[in-house]
Short mmCIF file of C-alpha atoms in Angstrom, two decimals:
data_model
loop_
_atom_site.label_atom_id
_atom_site.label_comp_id
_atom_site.label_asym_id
_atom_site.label_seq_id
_atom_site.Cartn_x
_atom_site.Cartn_y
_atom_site.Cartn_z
CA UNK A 1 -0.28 -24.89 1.43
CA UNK A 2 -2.42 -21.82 1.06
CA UNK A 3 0.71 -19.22 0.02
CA UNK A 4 0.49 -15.62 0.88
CA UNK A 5 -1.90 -14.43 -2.55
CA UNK A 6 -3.95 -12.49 0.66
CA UNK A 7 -0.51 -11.16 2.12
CA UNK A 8 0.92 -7.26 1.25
CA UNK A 9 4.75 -7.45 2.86
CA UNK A 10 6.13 -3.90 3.20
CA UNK A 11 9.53 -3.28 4.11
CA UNK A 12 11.80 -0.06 5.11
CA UNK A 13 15.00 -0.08 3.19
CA UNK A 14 18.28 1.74 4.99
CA UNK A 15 18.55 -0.55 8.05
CA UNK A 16 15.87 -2.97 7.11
CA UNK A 17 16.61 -4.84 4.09
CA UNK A 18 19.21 -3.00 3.13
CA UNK A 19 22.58 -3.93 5.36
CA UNK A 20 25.60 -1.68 6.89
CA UNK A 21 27.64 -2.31 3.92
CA UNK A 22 24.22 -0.25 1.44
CA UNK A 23 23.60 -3.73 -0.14
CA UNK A 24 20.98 -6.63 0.18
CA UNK A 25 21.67 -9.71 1.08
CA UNK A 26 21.05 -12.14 -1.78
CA UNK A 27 19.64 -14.08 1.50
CA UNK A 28 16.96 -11.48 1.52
CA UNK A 29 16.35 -11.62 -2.22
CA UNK A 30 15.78 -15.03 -2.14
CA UNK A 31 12.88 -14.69 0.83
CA UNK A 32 11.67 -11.93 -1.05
CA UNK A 33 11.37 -13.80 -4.25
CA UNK A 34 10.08 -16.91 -2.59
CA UNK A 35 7.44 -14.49 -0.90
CA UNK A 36 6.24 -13.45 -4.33
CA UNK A 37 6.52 -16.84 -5.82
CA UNK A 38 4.02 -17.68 -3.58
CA UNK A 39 1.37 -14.95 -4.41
CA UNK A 40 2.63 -12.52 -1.99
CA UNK A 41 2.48 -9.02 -2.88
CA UNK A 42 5.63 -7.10 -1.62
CA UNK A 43 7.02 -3.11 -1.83
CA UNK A 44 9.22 -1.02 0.07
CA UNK A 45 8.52 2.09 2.68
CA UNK A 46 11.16 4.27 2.53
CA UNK A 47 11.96 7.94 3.53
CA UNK A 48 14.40 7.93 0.05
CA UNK A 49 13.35 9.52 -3.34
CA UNK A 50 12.02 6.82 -6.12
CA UNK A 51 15.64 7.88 -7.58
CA UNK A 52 17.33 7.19 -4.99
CA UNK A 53 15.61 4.15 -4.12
CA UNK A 54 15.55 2.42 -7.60
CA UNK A 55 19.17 0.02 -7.28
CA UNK A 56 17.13 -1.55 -4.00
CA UNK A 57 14.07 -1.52 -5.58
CA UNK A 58 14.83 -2.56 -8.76
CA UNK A 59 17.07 -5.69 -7.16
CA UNK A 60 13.93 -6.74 -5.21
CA UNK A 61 11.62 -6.35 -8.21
CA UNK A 62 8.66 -4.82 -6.15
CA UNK A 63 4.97 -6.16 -7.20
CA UNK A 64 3.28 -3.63 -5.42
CA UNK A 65 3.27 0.40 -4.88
CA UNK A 66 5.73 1.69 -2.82
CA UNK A 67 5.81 4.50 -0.17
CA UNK A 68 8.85 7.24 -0.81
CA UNK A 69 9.49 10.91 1.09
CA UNK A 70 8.79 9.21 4.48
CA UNK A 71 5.13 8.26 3.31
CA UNK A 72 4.31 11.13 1.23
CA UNK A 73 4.09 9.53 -2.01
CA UNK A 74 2.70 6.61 -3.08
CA UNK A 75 4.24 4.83 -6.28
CA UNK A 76 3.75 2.85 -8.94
CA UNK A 77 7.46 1.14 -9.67
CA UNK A 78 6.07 -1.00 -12.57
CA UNK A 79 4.60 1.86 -14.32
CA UNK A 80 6.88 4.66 -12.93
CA UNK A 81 3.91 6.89 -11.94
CA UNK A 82 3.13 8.77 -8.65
CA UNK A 83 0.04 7.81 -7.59
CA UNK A 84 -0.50 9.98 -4.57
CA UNK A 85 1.15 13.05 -2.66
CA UNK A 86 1.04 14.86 0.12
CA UNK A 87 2.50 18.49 0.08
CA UNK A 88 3.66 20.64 3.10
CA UNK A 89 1.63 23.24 1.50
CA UNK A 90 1.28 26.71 2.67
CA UNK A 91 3.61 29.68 3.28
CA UNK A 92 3.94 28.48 6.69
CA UNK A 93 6.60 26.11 5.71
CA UNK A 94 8.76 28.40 3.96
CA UNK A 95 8.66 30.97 6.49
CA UNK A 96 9.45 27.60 9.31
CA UNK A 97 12.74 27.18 7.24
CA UNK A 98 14.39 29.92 6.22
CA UNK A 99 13.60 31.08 10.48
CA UNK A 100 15.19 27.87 11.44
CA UNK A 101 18.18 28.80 9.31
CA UNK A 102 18.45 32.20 10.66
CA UNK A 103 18.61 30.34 14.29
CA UNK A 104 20.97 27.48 13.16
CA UNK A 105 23.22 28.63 10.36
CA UNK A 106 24.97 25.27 10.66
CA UNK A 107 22.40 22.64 9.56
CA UNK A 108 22.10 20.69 6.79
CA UNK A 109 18.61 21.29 5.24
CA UNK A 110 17.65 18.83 2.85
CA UNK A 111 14.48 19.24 1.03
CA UNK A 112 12.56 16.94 -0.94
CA UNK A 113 10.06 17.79 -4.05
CA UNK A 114 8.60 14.78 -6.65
CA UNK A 115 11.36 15.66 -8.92
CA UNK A 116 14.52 16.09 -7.05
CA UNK A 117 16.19 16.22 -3.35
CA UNK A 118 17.79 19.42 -2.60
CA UNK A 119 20.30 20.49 -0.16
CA UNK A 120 20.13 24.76 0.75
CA UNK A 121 22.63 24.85 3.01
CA UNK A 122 26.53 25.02 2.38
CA UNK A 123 28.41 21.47 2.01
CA UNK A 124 30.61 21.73 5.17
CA UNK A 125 27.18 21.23 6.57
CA UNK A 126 26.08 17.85 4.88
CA UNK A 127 24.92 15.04 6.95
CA UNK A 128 27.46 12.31 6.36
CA UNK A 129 24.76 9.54 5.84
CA UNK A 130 24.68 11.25 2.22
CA UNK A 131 28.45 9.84 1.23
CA UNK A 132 27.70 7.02 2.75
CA UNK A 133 24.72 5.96 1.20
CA UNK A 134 25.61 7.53 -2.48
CA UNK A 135 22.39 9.11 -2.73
CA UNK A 136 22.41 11.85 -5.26
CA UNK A 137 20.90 15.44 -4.50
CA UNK A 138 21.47 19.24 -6.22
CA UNK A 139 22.37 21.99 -4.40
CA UNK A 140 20.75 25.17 -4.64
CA UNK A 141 19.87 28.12 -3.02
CA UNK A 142 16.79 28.13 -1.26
CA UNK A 143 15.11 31.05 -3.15
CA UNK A 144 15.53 28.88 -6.47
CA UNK A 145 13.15 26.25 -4.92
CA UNK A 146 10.82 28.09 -2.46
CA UNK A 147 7.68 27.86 -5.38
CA UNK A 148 8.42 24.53 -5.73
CA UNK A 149 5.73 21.71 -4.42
CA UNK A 150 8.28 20.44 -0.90
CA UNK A 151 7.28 16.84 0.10
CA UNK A 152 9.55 16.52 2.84
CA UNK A 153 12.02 18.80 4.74
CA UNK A 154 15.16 16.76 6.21
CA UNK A 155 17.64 18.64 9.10
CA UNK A 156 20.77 17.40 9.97
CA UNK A 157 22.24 18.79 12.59
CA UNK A 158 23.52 18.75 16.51
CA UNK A 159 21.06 17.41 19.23
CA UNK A 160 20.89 21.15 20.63
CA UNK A 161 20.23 22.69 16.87
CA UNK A 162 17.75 19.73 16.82
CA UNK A 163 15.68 21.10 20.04
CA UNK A 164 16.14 24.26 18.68
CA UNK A 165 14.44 23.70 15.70
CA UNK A 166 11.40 21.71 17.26
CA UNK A 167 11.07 24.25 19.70
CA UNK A 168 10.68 27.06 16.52
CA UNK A 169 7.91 24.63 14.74
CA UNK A 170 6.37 24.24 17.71
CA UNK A 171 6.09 28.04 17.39
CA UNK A 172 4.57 27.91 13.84
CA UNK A 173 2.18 25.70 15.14
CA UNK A 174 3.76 22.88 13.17
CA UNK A 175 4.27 19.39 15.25
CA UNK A 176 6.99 18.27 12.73
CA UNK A 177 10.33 16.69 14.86
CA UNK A 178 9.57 13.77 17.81
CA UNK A 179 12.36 12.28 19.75
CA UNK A 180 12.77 9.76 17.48
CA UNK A 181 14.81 12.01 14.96
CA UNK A 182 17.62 12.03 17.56
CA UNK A 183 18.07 8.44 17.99
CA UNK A 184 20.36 8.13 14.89
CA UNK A 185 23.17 10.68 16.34
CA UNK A 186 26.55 9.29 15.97
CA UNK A 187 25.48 6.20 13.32
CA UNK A 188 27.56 7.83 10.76
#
């Protein structure tokens, strides 16, 4: 048998690996483990933050970088280093959000930098994925974070806030929300 030493196996977690009930099957970790046993090189692609990901990723010991923030950062789990990112630089995005507040006061804005995921928006707002899946986030206003590096902006919201809030980046010139963000609407 030749094994799988040429083979990179990358997985998404929430949905993926990771079952309704937030846990992985020790099914999985087996085929995982096998996988690597024979040469395979295996990490995760996940829109969650390394800290957020790490129970999953620690469970499935990963032998190769992983992608967090919805691919924009690559990291290093065995060494604990980012080894790329990719920014939504420019004053563009901050002016994007804090208009697409003014037009939907009642979405949950989540926003993501390498050190921590924030939520700027009041908690009678939050996305209910956030209980469900225990991640862990700070709250704070977004003038405390706007000179922050942002890796990725999350909105939770209505369908109709939703299209609202494409149609205002499409204004900006930003081509930031397909149809596929809707597609998860009444999962939680």
């Amino acid at each position: 048998m030749r094994g799988y030493q040429d083979i990179l196996l990358i997985t998404d977690l929430d949905g993926t690996v990771v079952g309704s009930d937030n846990k992985i099957s020790e099914k999985n970790r087996e085929a995982v483990r096998y996988f690597k046993q024979q040469g395979g090189k295996f990490a995760v692609a996940t829109g969650r933050t390394p800290d957020n990901g790490k129970e999953f990723v620690d469970f499935l010991e990963v032998n190769a970088p992983c992608i967090f923030y919805n691919g924009s950062a690559l990291y290093d789990w065995q060494n604990k280093e980012c080894l790329q990112i990719c920014t939504l630089e420019g004053r563009v995005w901050r002016d994007f959000v804090e208009k697409s507040l003014q037009v939907c006061p009642s979405v949950c804005l989540e926003v993501f930098t390498q050190d921590a995921f924030y939520i700027v928006t009041e908690p009678e707002h939050d996305d209910l994925r956030l209980a469900k899946e225990g991640q862990r986030f700070v709250r704070v206003p977004l003038e405390q974070i706007k000179e922050e590096e942002w890796l990725k902006l999350l909105f939770c919201a209505s369908k109709e806030e939703l299209y609202k809030i494409r149609e205002l980046s499409e204004s900006f010139g930003l081509d930031v929300l397909g149809d596929s963000v809707f597609s998860a609407e009444g999962d939680y």
